[in-house]
Short mmCIF file of C-alpha atoms in Angstrom, two decimals:
data_model
loop_
_atom_site.label_atom_id
_atom_site.label_comp_id
_atom_site.label_asym_id
_atom_site.label_seq_id
_atom_site.Cartn_x
_atom_site.Cartn_y
_atom_site.Cartn_z
CA MET A 1 -58.83 -15.60 109.25
CA LYS A 2 -55.75 -18.06 108.45
CA HIS A 3 -53.91 -14.93 108.79
CA ASP A 4 -52.74 -12.04 110.86
CA PHE A 5 -55.15 -8.65 110.19
CA GLU A 6 -55.22 -7.68 113.39
CA THR A 7 -51.49 -5.96 114.21
CA VAL A 8 -49.93 -2.90 113.82
CA ILE A 9 -46.47 -2.58 113.69
CA ASN A 10 -45.60 1.36 115.02
CA ARG A 11 -43.34 2.55 112.33
CA THR A 12 -42.24 5.60 114.51
CA GLY A 13 -38.77 6.47 114.01
CA THR A 14 -38.21 4.05 110.68
CA GLY A 15 -38.32 6.68 108.43
CA ALA A 16 -42.21 5.41 107.60
CA CYS A 17 -43.51 8.73 104.98
CA LYS A 18 -46.97 8.85 106.80
CA TRP A 19 -46.27 8.59 110.20
CA GLU A 20 -43.36 10.72 109.96
CA HIS A 21 -46.09 13.41 108.82
CA MET A 22 -48.38 12.69 110.53
CA LEU A 23 -45.45 13.56 113.67
CA ALA A 24 -44.84 16.76 111.58
CA ASP A 25 -48.23 17.76 111.41
CA TYR A 26 -48.76 16.71 115.15
CA PRO A 27 -46.28 16.31 117.42
CA GLN A 28 -48.26 15.82 120.19
CA VAL A 29 -50.04 12.74 118.94
CA GLY A 30 -51.31 9.98 121.17
CA GLU A 31 -48.50 6.77 120.96
CA ASP A 32 -51.61 4.55 119.79
CA ILE A 33 -53.03 6.58 116.95
CA VAL A 34 -52.20 5.09 113.64
CA PRO A 35 -52.49 7.33 110.32
CA LEU A 36 -54.86 6.17 107.62
CA SER A 37 -53.50 9.14 104.92
CA ILE A 38 -50.62 7.64 102.36
CA ALA A 39 -51.44 3.95 100.35
CA ASP A 40 -49.67 1.84 101.90
CA MET A 41 -51.33 -0.80 104.62
CA GLU A 42 -50.74 -0.63 108.76
CA LEU A 43 -50.79 -4.31 108.16
CA VAL A 44 -48.28 -7.09 108.60
CA ASN A 45 -46.84 -8.03 104.75
CA ALA A 46 -48.29 -11.73 104.27
CA PRO A 47 -46.06 -14.93 106.26
CA GLU A 48 -45.53 -16.47 102.35
CA ILE A 49 -43.49 -13.22 101.60
CA GLN A 50 -42.09 -12.28 105.00
CA LYS A 51 -40.56 -16.25 105.17
CA GLY A 52 -39.55 -16.08 101.38
CA LEU A 53 -37.61 -13.81 101.29
CA LYS A 54 -35.60 -14.90 104.50
CA GLU A 55 -34.60 -17.86 102.44
CA TYR A 56 -33.53 -15.44 99.69
CA ILE A 57 -31.17 -13.98 100.85
CA ASP A 58 -29.84 -16.68 103.24
CA LYS A 59 -29.19 -18.71 99.12
CA SER A 60 -28.44 -16.22 97.40
CA VAL A 61 -25.87 -12.81 96.47
CA LEU A 62 -27.25 -9.97 96.35
CA GLY A 63 -25.71 -8.64 93.04
CA TYR A 64 -26.98 -6.94 89.83
CA ASN A 65 -29.49 -9.35 88.58
CA ASN A 66 -32.12 -9.05 85.85
CA PRO A 67 -35.62 -10.57 86.05
CA SER A 68 -35.50 -14.42 86.19
CA ALA A 69 -37.67 -16.67 83.76
CA ASP A 70 -39.70 -17.74 87.28
CA TYR A 71 -39.86 -14.08 87.80
CA LEU A 72 -41.63 -13.02 84.59
CA GLU A 73 -43.55 -16.17 84.89
CA ALA A 74 -44.99 -15.61 88.14
CA VAL A 75 -46.00 -11.72 86.17
CA CYS A 76 -47.31 -13.66 83.03
CA GLY A 77 -49.05 -16.23 85.10
CA TRP A 78 -50.55 -13.83 87.75
CA MET A 79 -52.32 -11.48 84.87
CA LYS A 80 -53.71 -14.60 82.99
CA ARG A 81 -55.16 -15.67 86.66
CA ARG A 82 -56.16 -12.93 88.05
CA HIS A 83 -57.32 -10.70 84.47
CA GLY A 84 -57.54 -13.11 81.91
CA TRP A 85 -54.64 -11.67 79.47
CA GLU A 86 -51.88 -13.55 78.32
CA VAL A 87 -49.04 -11.30 78.54
CA LYS A 88 -45.37 -12.18 76.55
CA LYS A 89 -42.55 -11.95 78.55
CA GLU A 90 -40.62 -9.44 75.85
CA TRP A 91 -43.75 -6.89 76.64
CA ILE A 92 -42.54 -6.24 80.32
CA THR A 93 -40.42 -3.39 81.37
CA GLN A 94 -39.52 -2.83 85.01
CA THR A 95 -39.77 0.37 86.44
CA PRO A 96 -38.46 1.13 90.68
CA GLY A 97 -42.35 2.43 91.17
CA VAL A 98 -45.75 3.21 89.44
CA VAL A 99 -44.84 6.88 89.81
CA PRO A 100 -41.81 7.38 88.18
CA ALA A 101 -43.50 5.57 84.52
CA MET A 102 -45.84 8.13 84.64
CA PHE A 103 -42.94 10.03 84.62
CA PHE A 104 -41.04 8.48 81.91
CA ALA A 105 -44.46 8.00 79.78
CA VAL A 106 -44.76 11.87 79.56
CA LYS A 107 -41.58 12.05 78.30
CA ALA A 108 -41.34 9.54 75.86
CA TYR A 109 -44.93 10.06 74.32
CA THR A 110 -44.89 13.71 73.96
CA GLN A 111 -42.65 16.67 73.34
CA PRO A 112 -42.03 20.15 76.14
CA GLY A 113 -45.23 21.90 75.47
CA ASP A 114 -47.58 19.18 74.33
CA GLY A 115 -51.00 18.51 76.23
CA VAL A 116 -51.28 15.75 78.79
CA ILE A 117 -54.75 14.64 79.39
CA ILE A 118 -55.89 13.74 83.13
CA MET A 119 -59.53 13.18 85.20
CA THR A 120 -59.56 15.12 88.05
CA PRO A 121 -59.91 15.15 90.67
CA ILE A 122 -56.74 12.53 90.52
CA TYR A 123 -53.81 10.54 92.58
CA TYR A 124 -51.85 13.72 92.63
CA PRO A 125 -48.27 12.56 90.94
CA PHE A 126 -50.57 12.78 88.10
CA TYR A 127 -50.33 16.97 87.79
CA GLY A 128 -46.40 16.36 88.82
CA ALA A 129 -45.51 13.94 86.32
CA VAL A 130 -46.98 17.11 83.58
CA LYS A 131 -45.52 20.05 85.18
CA ALA A 132 -42.13 18.76 86.26
CA ASN A 133 -41.79 17.45 82.34
CA GLU A 134 -42.95 20.96 81.14
CA ARG A 135 -45.96 19.62 79.49
CA LYS A 136 -49.70 21.70 79.69
CA LEU A 137 -51.59 19.80 82.29
CA VAL A 138 -55.27 19.49 80.82
CA GLU A 139 -57.86 18.40 82.98
CA THR A 140 -61.58 16.83 82.25
CA ALA A 141 -63.63 16.65 85.10
CA LEU A 142 -65.62 13.99 86.56
CA LEU A 143 -69.21 14.68 86.24
CA ASP A 144 -70.02 13.70 90.31
CA ASP A 145 -73.71 13.73 91.11
CA GLY A 146 -73.43 13.65 94.89
CA ASP A 147 -73.39 9.87 94.77
CA ASN A 148 -70.96 7.97 92.38
CA TYR A 149 -68.62 10.16 89.05
CA THR A 150 -68.64 9.47 85.78
CA ILE A 151 -66.27 10.48 82.51
CA ASP A 152 -67.65 13.60 80.94
CA PHE A 153 -67.15 12.15 77.47
CA ASP A 154 -68.11 15.67 75.64
CA ASP A 155 -65.32 17.26 77.15
CA LEU A 156 -62.58 14.39 76.94
CA GLU A 157 -64.07 13.98 73.35
CA GLN A 158 -63.70 17.60 72.54
CA LYS A 159 -59.75 18.08 74.10
CA ALA A 160 -58.73 14.52 72.31
CA LYS A 161 -59.45 16.16 68.95
CA ASP A 162 -57.27 19.64 69.87
CA PRO A 163 -54.09 18.10 68.08
CA ALA A 164 -51.55 19.61 70.59
CA ASN A 165 -52.64 16.85 73.34
CA LYS A 166 -50.94 13.69 72.71
CA LEU A 167 -51.27 11.72 76.17
CA LEU A 168 -53.75 10.77 78.53
CA LEU A 169 -53.03 9.24 81.72
CA LEU A 170 -55.81 7.67 82.71
CA CYS A 171 -56.45 6.10 86.55
CA SER A 172 -58.11 2.84 86.58
CA PRO A 173 -59.61 1.59 89.15
CA HIS A 174 -59.89 5.62 89.93
CA ASN A 175 -57.89 7.43 92.88
CA PRO A 176 -59.04 8.81 94.95
CA VAL A 177 -62.64 8.35 94.04
CA GLY A 178 -62.69 4.52 94.14
CA ARG A 179 -64.35 4.23 90.57
CA VAL A 180 -64.05 0.75 88.84
CA TRP A 181 -64.49 1.30 84.96
CA THR A 182 -67.21 -0.75 83.06
CA VAL A 183 -66.00 -1.97 80.05
CA GLU A 184 -67.96 0.59 78.29
CA GLU A 185 -66.48 3.33 79.74
CA LEU A 186 -63.36 2.26 79.04
CA GLU A 187 -64.20 1.37 74.76
CA ARG A 188 -65.20 5.04 74.96
CA ILE A 189 -62.32 6.36 76.19
CA GLY A 190 -60.14 4.08 73.74
CA ARG A 191 -62.01 4.95 70.79
CA ILE A 192 -61.75 9.42 71.61
CA CYS A 193 -58.17 8.45 72.21
CA ILE A 194 -57.35 5.88 69.34
CA ASP A 195 -59.39 8.05 66.58
CA ASN A 196 -57.49 11.59 67.31
CA HIS A 197 -53.90 9.42 67.57
CA VAL A 198 -53.91 10.35 71.97
CA VAL A 199 -51.53 7.58 73.25
CA ILE A 200 -53.24 5.98 76.75
CA VAL A 201 -50.91 5.22 79.46
CA SER A 202 -53.42 3.20 82.30
CA ASP A 203 -52.34 3.27 85.93
CA GLU A 204 -53.71 0.07 87.15
CA ILE A 205 -51.65 -0.37 90.20
CA HIS A 206 -55.17 -0.81 92.41
CA PHE A 207 -56.04 -3.26 89.90
CA ASP A 208 -56.48 -6.56 92.53
CA LEU A 209 -58.38 -4.80 95.02
CA ILE A 210 -61.66 -4.18 93.56
CA MET A 211 -64.65 -5.14 95.66
CA PRO A 212 -67.52 -7.78 95.24
CA GLY A 213 -69.99 -6.53 92.23
CA TYR A 214 -67.32 -5.18 91.00
CA HIS A 215 -65.14 -6.45 88.30
CA HIS A 216 -61.94 -4.46 86.83
CA HIS A 217 -60.85 -4.78 83.05
CA VAL A 218 -57.71 -4.22 82.27
CA PHE A 219 -57.41 -1.36 79.61
CA ALA A 220 -55.58 -3.74 76.68
CA THR A 221 -58.14 -6.45 77.22
CA ILE A 222 -61.16 -4.31 75.72
CA SER A 223 -59.18 -5.55 71.88
CA GLU A 224 -55.87 -5.79 69.93
CA GLU A 225 -56.15 -2.32 68.62
CA PHE A 226 -56.45 -0.89 72.18
CA ALA A 227 -53.64 -3.15 73.20
CA GLN A 228 -51.26 -1.56 70.38
CA HIS A 229 -51.97 2.00 72.16
CA SER A 230 -51.38 1.56 75.68
CA VAL A 231 -49.08 0.92 78.49
CA ILE A 232 -49.97 -0.79 81.35
CA CYS A 233 -48.63 0.35 84.60
CA THR A 234 -49.01 -2.70 87.15
CA ALA A 235 -47.36 -3.62 90.56
CA PRO A 236 -47.87 -5.82 93.75
CA SER A 237 -47.19 -2.72 95.65
CA LYS A 238 -50.57 -2.09 96.55
CA THR A 239 -51.91 -5.69 96.27
CA PHE A 240 -49.63 -7.39 98.74
CA ASN A 241 -48.05 -4.05 100.74
CA LEU A 242 -44.43 -3.66 98.97
CA ALA A 243 -43.72 -0.13 97.90
CA GLY A 244 -40.75 -0.31 99.11
CA MET A 245 -39.91 -3.10 97.41
CA GLN A 246 -39.79 -0.69 93.98
CA THR A 247 -40.05 -3.05 91.39
CA SER A 248 -43.11 -2.38 88.92
CA ASN A 249 -44.14 -4.79 85.89
CA ILE A 250 -45.01 -1.97 82.82
CA ILE A 251 -46.28 -3.54 80.12
CA ILE A 252 -46.25 -2.72 76.81
CA PRO A 253 -47.76 -4.73 73.83
CA ASN A 254 -46.43 -2.78 70.94
CA LYS A 255 -43.33 -2.13 70.34
CA GLU A 256 -42.64 1.05 69.07
CA LEU A 257 -44.31 2.66 72.10
CA GLN A 258 -41.97 0.02 74.34
CA LYS A 259 -38.69 1.24 72.53
CA SER A 260 -39.68 4.78 73.19
CA PHE A 261 -40.66 3.91 77.13
CA VAL A 262 -37.29 2.00 77.64
CA ALA A 263 -35.00 5.37 76.14
CA GLN A 264 -36.38 6.98 78.55
CA VAL A 265 -35.76 4.65 81.31
CA ASP A 266 -32.49 3.82 79.93
CA SER A 267 -31.36 7.72 79.96
CA CYS A 268 -31.54 8.01 83.94
CA GLY A 269 -29.25 4.86 84.22
CA MET A 270 -32.57 2.56 85.70
CA GLU A 271 -30.79 -0.57 83.84
CA LEU A 272 -32.18 -2.79 86.86
CA ALA A 273 -34.92 -3.04 89.52
CA ASN A 274 -34.64 -3.98 93.37
CA ILE A 275 -33.40 -7.65 93.44
CA LEU A 276 -35.35 -8.09 96.66
CA GLY A 277 -38.33 -6.39 94.61
CA TYR A 278 -38.30 -9.00 92.27
CA GLU A 279 -38.51 -12.39 94.70
CA ALA A 280 -40.68 -10.31 96.68
CA CYS A 281 -43.16 -9.34 93.65
CA ARG A 282 -42.77 -13.63 92.76
CA ILE A 283 -43.79 -15.30 95.81
CA ALA A 284 -46.87 -12.77 96.27
CA TYR A 285 -47.86 -14.24 92.57
CA THR A 286 -47.28 -17.23 92.96
CA GLU A 287 -48.13 -18.23 97.17
CA CYS A 288 -50.78 -14.86 97.67
CA ASP A 289 -53.60 -15.64 96.71
CA GLN A 290 -55.07 -16.19 99.65
CA TRP A 291 -53.70 -13.73 101.39
CA LEU A 292 -55.30 -11.26 99.02
CA GLU A 293 -58.96 -12.91 99.50
CA GLU A 294 -58.55 -12.22 103.24
CA LEU A 295 -57.27 -8.34 102.68
CA ILE A 296 -60.52 -7.87 100.23
CA GLN A 297 -62.77 -9.69 102.94
CA LEU A 298 -60.95 -6.68 105.89
CA ILE A 299 -61.49 -3.83 103.08
CA VAL A 300 -65.14 -4.77 102.21
CA ARG A 301 -65.74 -5.02 106.51
CA ASN A 302 -63.92 -1.97 106.67
CA LYS A 303 -66.01 -0.01 104.33
CA GLU A 304 -69.34 -1.30 105.19
CA TYR A 305 -68.29 0.21 109.02
CA ILE A 306 -67.53 3.36 107.91
CA GLU A 307 -70.90 3.88 105.35
CA ASN A 308 -73.17 2.27 108.43
CA PHE A 309 -71.29 4.24 110.92
CA VAL A 310 -71.62 7.97 108.95
CA SER A 311 -75.03 6.94 107.65
CA ASN A 312 -76.11 6.41 112.13
CA HIS A 313 -73.82 9.67 113.45
CA PHE A 314 -73.59 12.19 110.27
CA PRO A 315 -75.58 11.61 107.73
CA ILE A 316 -74.13 15.40 106.43
CA VAL A 317 -70.73 13.71 105.35
CA LYS A 318 -71.38 11.40 102.11
CA CYS A 319 -69.33 7.86 101.64
CA ARG A 320 -68.99 7.62 97.90
CA LYS A 321 -69.29 4.24 95.99
CA MET A 322 -66.18 2.48 97.18
CA GLU A 323 -66.04 0.19 93.94
CA GLY A 324 -62.12 -0.48 94.12
CA THR A 325 -58.72 0.40 95.86
CA TYR A 326 -58.99 0.49 99.84
CA LEU A 327 -59.24 4.37 99.80
CA GLN A 328 -62.76 5.48 100.62
CA TRP A 329 -63.26 9.07 99.58
CA LEU A 330 -65.23 10.92 102.20
CA ASP A 331 -67.17 14.69 101.63
CA PHE A 332 -67.08 16.92 104.45
CA ARG A 333 -68.75 19.64 102.26
CA GLY A 334 -71.73 19.81 104.32
CA PHE A 335 -70.33 21.31 107.42
CA SER A 336 -70.08 24.77 107.75
CA MET A 337 -65.93 25.07 108.11
CA ASP A 338 -63.56 25.55 105.38
CA ALA A 339 -61.06 22.74 103.85
CA GLU A 340 -58.56 23.38 105.69
CA GLU A 341 -59.80 24.30 108.86
CA MET A 342 -61.39 20.76 108.99
CA GLY A 343 -58.22 19.52 107.69
CA GLN A 344 -56.47 20.94 110.55
CA MET A 345 -59.25 20.08 113.35
CA LEU A 346 -58.90 16.74 112.20
CA LYS A 347 -55.52 16.03 112.76
CA THR A 348 -55.06 18.13 116.21
CA GLU A 349 -58.52 17.50 117.31
CA ALA A 350 -59.31 13.82 116.09
CA GLN A 351 -56.00 13.36 115.69
CA LEU A 352 -57.14 11.72 112.64
CA PHE A 353 -54.73 11.57 109.95
CA LEU A 354 -56.14 11.51 106.09
CA ASP A 355 -55.64 13.46 103.24
CA ASP A 356 -56.99 16.98 102.45
CA GLY A 357 -59.09 16.63 98.90
CA TYR A 358 -57.38 19.88 97.64
CA MET A 359 -54.43 17.23 97.18
CA PHE A 360 -56.24 16.17 94.20
CA GLY A 361 -57.36 19.11 92.60
CA GLU A 362 -59.44 21.46 93.29
CA GLY A 363 -62.45 19.44 91.94
CA GLY A 364 -61.63 17.23 95.59
CA ARG A 365 -61.74 19.98 97.40
CA GLY A 366 -63.92 19.77 101.05
CA PHE A 367 -63.26 15.68 100.75
CA GLN A 368 -61.17 13.71 102.98
CA ARG A 369 -59.70 10.44 101.98
CA ILE A 370 -59.48 7.83 104.32
CA ASN A 371 -57.21 4.35 104.37
CA LEU A 372 -59.06 0.88 104.99
CA ALA A 373 -56.02 -0.77 104.31
CA CYS A 374 -55.85 -1.56 108.42
CA PRO A 375 -57.14 -3.74 111.06
CA ALA A 376 -60.78 -2.76 111.46
CA TRP A 377 -59.97 -2.41 115.38
CA VAL A 378 -58.26 1.19 113.63
CA ILE A 379 -61.02 1.99 111.74
CA GLU A 380 -63.75 1.23 114.51
CA LYS A 381 -61.35 3.35 117.65
CA ALA A 382 -60.93 6.34 114.59
CA MET A 383 -64.41 6.78 113.85
CA ALA A 384 -65.13 7.14 117.86
CA ARG A 385 -62.62 9.80 117.45
CA LEU A 386 -63.97 11.60 114.84
CA LEU A 387 -67.75 11.42 116.56
CA GLU A 388 -66.52 13.57 119.49
CA VAL A 389 -65.06 16.20 117.55
CA LEU A 390 -68.09 16.51 115.07
CA ARG A 391 -70.12 16.90 118.21
CA LYS A 392 -69.02 19.11 119.63
CA HIS A 393 -68.30 21.39 116.56
CA PHE A 394 -71.73 20.34 115.18
CA PRO A 395 -74.31 19.45 117.86
CA HIS A 396 -77.10 19.88 115.55
CA GLN A 397 -75.49 17.75 112.92
CA VAL A 398 -74.52 14.58 114.57
CA ASN A 399 -76.16 11.89 116.30
#
């Protein structure tokens, strides 16, 4: 590979969220342990971004900045080149992240007491966006066949038909289960929602991170009708490990939907995004295609390593198909140990710091989410520690 996907920077004491959480959970953690929880990468940033930001700081005044023409052209260019989506500059609104955008959207398109539909298990801030804004949480559980997840369309339609339910928060690709929805699935979602006057807000933050053999369809590209009934939440943060830059692009083709959304952003005084975030995004979207291709190769390697390791040593754990994202969803329910006890054992004995599945709702209880955006050697060492601990506790179920 042209780029460095081997180096890990120890982020202890820097305020890095998952490193701080790891130390809080287990202060005795070894110095060589890398947390594999929260979805940012344990990889050095693309050198093009590092170099470009240094040059930008040397020649810039870090004052109040609107998105430049170059920035907007980079966003539009990325959407067209990578996703076949012709985006107009005036459709784009910046927020400091996709999570804040979900909160803004809930307030923009619903009133207190209205229902907001989510497909569970799901990324935990979806719950917060609904509950914190005093809306009614309406869950439709994904169907789990033991290998993969599908949408319960009958249940979704029933809930969409309730006039009290005004909004669907869609996760596409889905976090944590790793599904990349097919165009047929997206068409059914859209038809159900549009026919029942339900607005679709689609979190597509992982849309660049798709495994070979799968294809992501931006919801708004399905048809002009779908575009006019949806809000598409995008960001360079997952793709290029830029979460700290707090720059997301929320793309809303419908003028009225955009007007309502922008009103909520303005009501919080968020007029501008991060000046360095603008530039980091511009560089990423114009200079870092090769880095992304190499990243996906690494993620595929790590995914396949875990799948083979689990199959050979403890097939009682089920690896769900990871079609997109860099987050592997592992089913530990075959062991005779409750979810909280399993999570604690992994932390204190295996020094394996993952995300407990119940964080994503009751449908995730007994699962663990592991972050694969790290060097291959980190995954290999983590799996070796896991094997040692499982052999100790479940000798008859582990090879």
